[in-house]
CSV table of C-alpha atoms in Angstrom, one decimal:
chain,number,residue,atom,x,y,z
A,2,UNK,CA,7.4,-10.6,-92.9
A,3,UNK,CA,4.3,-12.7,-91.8
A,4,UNK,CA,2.4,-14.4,-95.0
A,5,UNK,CA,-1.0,-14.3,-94.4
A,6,UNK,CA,-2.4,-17.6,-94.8
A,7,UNK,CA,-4.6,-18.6,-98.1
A,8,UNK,CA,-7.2,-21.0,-99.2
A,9,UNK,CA,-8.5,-21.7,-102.8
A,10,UNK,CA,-11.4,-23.9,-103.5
A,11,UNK,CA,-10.8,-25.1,-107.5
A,12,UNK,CA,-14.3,-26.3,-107.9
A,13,UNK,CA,-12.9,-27.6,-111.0
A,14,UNK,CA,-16.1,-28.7,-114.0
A,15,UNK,CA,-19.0,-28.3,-110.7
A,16,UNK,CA,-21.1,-27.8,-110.1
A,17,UNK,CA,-23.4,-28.2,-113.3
A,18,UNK,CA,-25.8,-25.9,-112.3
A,19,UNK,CA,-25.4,-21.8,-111.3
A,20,UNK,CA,-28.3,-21.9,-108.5
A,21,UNK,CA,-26.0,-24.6,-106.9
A,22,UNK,CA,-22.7,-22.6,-107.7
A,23,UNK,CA,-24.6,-19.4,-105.9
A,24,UNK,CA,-25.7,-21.7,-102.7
A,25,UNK,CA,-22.0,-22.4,-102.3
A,26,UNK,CA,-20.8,-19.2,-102.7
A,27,UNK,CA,-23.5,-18.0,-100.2
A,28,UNK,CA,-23.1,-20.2,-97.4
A,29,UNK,CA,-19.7,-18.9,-96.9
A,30,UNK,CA,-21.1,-15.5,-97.4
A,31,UNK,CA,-22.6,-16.3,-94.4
A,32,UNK,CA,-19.8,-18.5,-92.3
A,33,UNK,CA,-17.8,-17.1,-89.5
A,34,UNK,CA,-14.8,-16.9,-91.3
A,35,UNK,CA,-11.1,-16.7,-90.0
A,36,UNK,CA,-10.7,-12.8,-91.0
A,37,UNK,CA,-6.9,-13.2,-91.2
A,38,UNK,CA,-7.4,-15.9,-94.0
A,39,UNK,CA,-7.4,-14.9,-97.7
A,40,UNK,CA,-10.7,-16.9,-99.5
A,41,UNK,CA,-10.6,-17.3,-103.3
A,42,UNK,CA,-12.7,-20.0,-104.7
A,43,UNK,CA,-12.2,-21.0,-108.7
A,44,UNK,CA,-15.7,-21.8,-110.3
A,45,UNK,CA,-16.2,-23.1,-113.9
A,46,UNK,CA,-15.9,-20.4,-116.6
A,47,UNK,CA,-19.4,-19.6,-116.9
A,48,UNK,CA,-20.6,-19.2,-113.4
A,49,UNK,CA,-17.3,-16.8,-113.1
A,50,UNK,CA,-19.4,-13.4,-113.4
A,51,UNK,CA,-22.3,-14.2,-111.2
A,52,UNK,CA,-20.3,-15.8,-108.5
A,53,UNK,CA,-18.4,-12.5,-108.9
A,54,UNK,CA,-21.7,-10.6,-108.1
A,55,UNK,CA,-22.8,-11.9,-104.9
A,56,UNK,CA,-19.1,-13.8,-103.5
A,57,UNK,CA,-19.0,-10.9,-100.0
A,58,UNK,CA,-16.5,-8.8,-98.9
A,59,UNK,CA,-14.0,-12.0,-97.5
A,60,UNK,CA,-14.3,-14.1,-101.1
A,61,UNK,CA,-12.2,-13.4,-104.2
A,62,UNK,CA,-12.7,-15.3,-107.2
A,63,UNK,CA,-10.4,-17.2,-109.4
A,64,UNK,CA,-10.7,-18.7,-113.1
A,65,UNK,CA,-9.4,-22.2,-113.4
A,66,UNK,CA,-7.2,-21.4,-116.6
A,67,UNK,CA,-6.1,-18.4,-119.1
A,68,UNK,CA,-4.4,-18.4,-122.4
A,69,UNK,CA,-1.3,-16.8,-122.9
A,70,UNK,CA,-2.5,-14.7,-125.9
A,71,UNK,CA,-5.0,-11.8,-125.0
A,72,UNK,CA,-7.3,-11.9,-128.5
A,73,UNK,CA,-7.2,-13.8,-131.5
A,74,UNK,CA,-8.0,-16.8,-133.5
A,75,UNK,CA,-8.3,-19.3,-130.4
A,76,UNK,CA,-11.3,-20.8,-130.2
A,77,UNK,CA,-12.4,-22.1,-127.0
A,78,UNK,CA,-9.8,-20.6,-124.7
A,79,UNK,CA,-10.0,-17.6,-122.4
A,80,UNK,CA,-8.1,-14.6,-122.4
A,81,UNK,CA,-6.6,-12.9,-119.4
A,82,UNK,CA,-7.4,-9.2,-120.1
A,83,UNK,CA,-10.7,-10.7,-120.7
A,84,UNK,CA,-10.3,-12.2,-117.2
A,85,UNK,CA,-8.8,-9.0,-115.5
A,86,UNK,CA,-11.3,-6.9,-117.4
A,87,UNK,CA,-14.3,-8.6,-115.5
A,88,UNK,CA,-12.8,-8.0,-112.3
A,89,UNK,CA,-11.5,-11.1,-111.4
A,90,UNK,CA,-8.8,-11.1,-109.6
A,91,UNK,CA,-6.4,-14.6,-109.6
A,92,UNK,CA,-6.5,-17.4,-112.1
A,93,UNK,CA,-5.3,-21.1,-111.5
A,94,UNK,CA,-2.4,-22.0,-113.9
A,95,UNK,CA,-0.3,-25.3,-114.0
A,96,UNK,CA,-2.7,-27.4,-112.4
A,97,UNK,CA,-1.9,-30.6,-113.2
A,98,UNK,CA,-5.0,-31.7,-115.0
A,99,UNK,CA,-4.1,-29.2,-117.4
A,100,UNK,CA,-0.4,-30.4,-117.6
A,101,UNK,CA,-1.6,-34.0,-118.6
A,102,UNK,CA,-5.0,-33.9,-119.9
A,103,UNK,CA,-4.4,-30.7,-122.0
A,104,UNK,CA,-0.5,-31.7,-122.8
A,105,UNK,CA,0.2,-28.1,-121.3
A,106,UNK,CA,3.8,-27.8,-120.4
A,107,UNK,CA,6.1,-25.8,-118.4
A,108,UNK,CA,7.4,-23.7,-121.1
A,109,UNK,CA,3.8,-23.0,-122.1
A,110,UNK,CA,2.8,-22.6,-117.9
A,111,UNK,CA,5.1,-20.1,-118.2
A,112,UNK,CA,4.0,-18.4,-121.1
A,113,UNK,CA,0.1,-18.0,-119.4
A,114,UNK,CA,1.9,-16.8,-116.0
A,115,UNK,CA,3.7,-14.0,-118.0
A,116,UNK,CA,0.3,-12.9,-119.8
A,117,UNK,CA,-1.8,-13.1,-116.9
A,118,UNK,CA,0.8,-10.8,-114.9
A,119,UNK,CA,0.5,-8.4,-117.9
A,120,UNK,CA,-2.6,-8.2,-117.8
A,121,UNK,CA,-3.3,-7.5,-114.0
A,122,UNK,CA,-3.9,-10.7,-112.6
A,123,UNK,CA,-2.4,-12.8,-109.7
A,124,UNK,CA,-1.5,-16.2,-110.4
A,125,UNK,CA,-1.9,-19.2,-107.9
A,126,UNK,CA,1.0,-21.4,-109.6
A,127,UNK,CA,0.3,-25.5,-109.6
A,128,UNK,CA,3.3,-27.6,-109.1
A,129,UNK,CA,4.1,-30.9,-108.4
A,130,UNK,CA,5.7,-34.4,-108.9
A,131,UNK,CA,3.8,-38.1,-110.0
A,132,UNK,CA,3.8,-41.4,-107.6
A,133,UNK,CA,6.8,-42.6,-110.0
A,134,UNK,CA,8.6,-39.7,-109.7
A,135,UNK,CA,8.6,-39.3,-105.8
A,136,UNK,CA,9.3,-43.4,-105.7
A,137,UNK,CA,12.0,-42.3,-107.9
A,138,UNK,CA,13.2,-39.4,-105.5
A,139,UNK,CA,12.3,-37.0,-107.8
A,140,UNK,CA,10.3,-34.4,-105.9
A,141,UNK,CA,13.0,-31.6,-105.8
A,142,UNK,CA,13.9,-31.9,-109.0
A,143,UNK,CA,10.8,-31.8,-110.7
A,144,UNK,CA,9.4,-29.3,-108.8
A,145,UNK,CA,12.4,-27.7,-109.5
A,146,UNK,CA,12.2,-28.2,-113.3
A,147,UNK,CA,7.9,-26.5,-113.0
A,148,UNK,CA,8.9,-23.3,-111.6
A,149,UNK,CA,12.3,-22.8,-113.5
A,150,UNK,CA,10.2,-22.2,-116.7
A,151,UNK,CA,8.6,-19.7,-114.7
A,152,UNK,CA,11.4,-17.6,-113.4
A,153,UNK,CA,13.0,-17.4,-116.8
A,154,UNK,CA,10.0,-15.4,-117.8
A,155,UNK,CA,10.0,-13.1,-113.9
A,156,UNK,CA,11.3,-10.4,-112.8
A,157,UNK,CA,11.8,-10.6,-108.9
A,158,UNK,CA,8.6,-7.9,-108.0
A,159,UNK,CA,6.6,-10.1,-110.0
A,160,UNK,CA,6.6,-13.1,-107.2
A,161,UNK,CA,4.5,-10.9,-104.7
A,162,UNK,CA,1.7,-12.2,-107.1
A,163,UNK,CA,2.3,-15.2,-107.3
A,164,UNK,CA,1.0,-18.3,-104.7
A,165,UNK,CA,2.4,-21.6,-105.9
A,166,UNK,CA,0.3,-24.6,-105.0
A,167,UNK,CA,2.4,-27.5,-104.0
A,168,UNK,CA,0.1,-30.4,-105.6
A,169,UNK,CA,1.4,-33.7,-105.9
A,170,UNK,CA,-0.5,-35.5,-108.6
A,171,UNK,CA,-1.0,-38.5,-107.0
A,172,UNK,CA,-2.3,-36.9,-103.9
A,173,UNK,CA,-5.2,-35.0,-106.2
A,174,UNK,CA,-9.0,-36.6,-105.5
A,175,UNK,CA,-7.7,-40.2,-104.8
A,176,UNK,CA,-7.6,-39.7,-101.1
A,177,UNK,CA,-4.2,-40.1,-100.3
A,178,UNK,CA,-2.5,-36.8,-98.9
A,179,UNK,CA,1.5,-36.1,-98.7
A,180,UNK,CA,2.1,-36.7,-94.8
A,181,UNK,CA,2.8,-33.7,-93.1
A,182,UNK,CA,6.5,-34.1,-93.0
A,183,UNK,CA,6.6,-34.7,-96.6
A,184,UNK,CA,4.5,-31.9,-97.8
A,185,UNK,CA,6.9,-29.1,-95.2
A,186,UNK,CA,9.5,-31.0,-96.7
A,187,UNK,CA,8.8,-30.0,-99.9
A,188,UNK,CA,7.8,-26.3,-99.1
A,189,UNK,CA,11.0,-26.5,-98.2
A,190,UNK,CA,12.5,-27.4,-101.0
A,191,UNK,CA,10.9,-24.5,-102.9
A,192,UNK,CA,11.8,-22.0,-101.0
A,193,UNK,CA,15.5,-23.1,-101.1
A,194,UNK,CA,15.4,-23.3,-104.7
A,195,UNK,CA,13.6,-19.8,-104.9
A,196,UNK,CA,16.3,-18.1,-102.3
A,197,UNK,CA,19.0,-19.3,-105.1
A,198,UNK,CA,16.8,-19.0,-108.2
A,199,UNK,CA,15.7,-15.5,-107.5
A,200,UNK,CA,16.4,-13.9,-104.3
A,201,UNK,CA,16.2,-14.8,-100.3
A,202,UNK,CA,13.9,-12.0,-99.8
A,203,UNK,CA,10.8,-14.3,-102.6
A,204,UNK,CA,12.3,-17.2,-101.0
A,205,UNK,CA,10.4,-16.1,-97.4
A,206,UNK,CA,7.7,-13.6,-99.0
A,207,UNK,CA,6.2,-15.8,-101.0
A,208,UNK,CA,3.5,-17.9,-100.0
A,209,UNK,CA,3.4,-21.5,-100.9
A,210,UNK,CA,0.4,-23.9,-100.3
A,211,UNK,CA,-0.8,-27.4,-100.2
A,212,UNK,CA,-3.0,-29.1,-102.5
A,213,UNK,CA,-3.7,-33.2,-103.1
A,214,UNK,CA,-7.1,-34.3,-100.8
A,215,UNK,CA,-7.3,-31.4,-98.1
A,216,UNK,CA,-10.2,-31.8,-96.2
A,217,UNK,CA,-11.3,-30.5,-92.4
A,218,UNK,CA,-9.3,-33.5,-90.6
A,219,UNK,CA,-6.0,-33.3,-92.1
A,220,UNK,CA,-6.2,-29.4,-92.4
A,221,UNK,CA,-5.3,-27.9,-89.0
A,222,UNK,CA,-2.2,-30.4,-88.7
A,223,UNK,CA,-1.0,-29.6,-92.0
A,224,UNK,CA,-1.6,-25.7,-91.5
A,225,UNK,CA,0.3,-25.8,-88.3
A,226,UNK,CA,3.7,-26.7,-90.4
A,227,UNK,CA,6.2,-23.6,-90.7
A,228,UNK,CA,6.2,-23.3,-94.6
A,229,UNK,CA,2.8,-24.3,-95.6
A,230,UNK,CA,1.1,-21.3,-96.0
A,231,UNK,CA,-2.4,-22.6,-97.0
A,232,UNK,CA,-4.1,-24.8,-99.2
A,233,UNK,CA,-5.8,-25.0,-102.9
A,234,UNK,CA,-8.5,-27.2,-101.8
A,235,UNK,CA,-10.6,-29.5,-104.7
A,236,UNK,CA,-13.6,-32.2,-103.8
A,237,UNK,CA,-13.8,-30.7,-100.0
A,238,UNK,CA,-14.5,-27.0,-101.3
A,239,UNK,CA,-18.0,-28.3,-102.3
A,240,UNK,CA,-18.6,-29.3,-99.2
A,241,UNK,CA,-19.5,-27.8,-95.6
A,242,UNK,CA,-15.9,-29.0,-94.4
A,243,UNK,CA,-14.6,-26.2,-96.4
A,244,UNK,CA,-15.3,-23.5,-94.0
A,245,UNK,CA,-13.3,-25.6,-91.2
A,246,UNK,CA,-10.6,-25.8,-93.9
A,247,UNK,CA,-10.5,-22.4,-94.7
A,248,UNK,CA,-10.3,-22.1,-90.5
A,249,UNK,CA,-7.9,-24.3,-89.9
A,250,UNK,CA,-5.4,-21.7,-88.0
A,251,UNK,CA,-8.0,-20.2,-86.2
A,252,UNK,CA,-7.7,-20.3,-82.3
């Protein structure tokens, strides 16, 4: 089975205004986009509706985070049957702002990729290791250690929902990037642990992607790597480089 290659733009807390949010949305409305390429961008909360309104045929939309209770008492979160009920289609869980800003951990990762499956939604699932803990040798293993809080809670047709983001943390917005080697080599890793974890057959369906400063001169060498399936883009996919990202495999 082919997987079809995929790029997210996590616009993260921009822009600050919805007239800028719309003019992003809208010049890839209007860019010759790879057709074979699925588009999702991730704006702020608020600007998730009307983005949803006038993103075209070729761009989903994504929230950045969901809660793993549907209603309740939790003030300032969002819920994911609030989410699905919108109409959006993928939400961004286990990025790893959230894991250390917010103190979010794998357990609870795994908690919010449960509900949002529940609730309708597809799940582009953020991994990945520090700069200590790939100094240490640590990549395997902690990426290892992310996703095994997540298969405890799925059942094996769950994971054709799932895209997991390869990030590592010290490769997000400070312009370093994983080599190219390093970030296959990794993808990899996942998929081995995946094929043993759960089954061969997720193992090579599932589609995992790169994240950590992605931009339009690193992206075609980095797409052209067996088991990188796409990226989760951040910085770049407010920028016109984005569409050359989001083309990276195109002849």
């Amino acid at each position: 089975m082919t997987r079809s290659f995929f790029v997210g733009g996590n616009w993260k807390l921009n822009p600050t205004s919805l007239s800028a949010a719309k003019a992003l949305v809208e010049a890839l409305n209007k860019a010759d986009l790879d057709p074979s390429t699925e588009v999702v961008v991730a704006p702020p909360a608020l600007y998730l509706l009307p983005i949803q309104e006038i993103a075209g045929k070729a761009v989903k939309v994504a929230a950045q985070n969901a809660y793993f209770k549907e209603s309740g008492a939790f003030t300032g979160e969002i819920s994911p049957k609030q989410i699905s009920d919108a109409g959006i289609p993928y939400v961004i869980l286990g990025h790893s702002e959230r894991r250390t800003l917010f103190h979010e951990t794998s357990e609870v990762v795994a908690l919010k990729t449960r509900a949002a499956l529940d609730n309708g939604l597809k799940v582009i699932l953020c991994i990945g290791e520090t700069l200590k803990e790939r100094e240490e040798g640590r990549t395997a293993a902690v990426c290892e250690e992310q996703l095994s809080a997540v298969v405890k809670q799925l059942k094996e047709e769950d994971w054709s929902n799932i895209v997991i983001a390869y990030e590592p943390v010290w490769a997000i917005g400070t312009g370093k990037v994983a080599t190219t080697s390093q970030a296959q080599e990794t993808h990899v890793d996942v998929r081995k642990y995946l094929a043993t974890a759960v089954s061969p057959k997720v193992a090579s369906e599932t589609r995992v992607i790169y994240g950590g400063s992605v931009n339009a001169a690193n992206s075609k060498d980095l797409a052209s790597q067996q088991d990188i399936d796409g990226f989760l883009v951040g910085g770049a996919s407010l920028k016109p480089e984005f569409v050359d990202i989001i083309n990276a495999r195109k002849a």
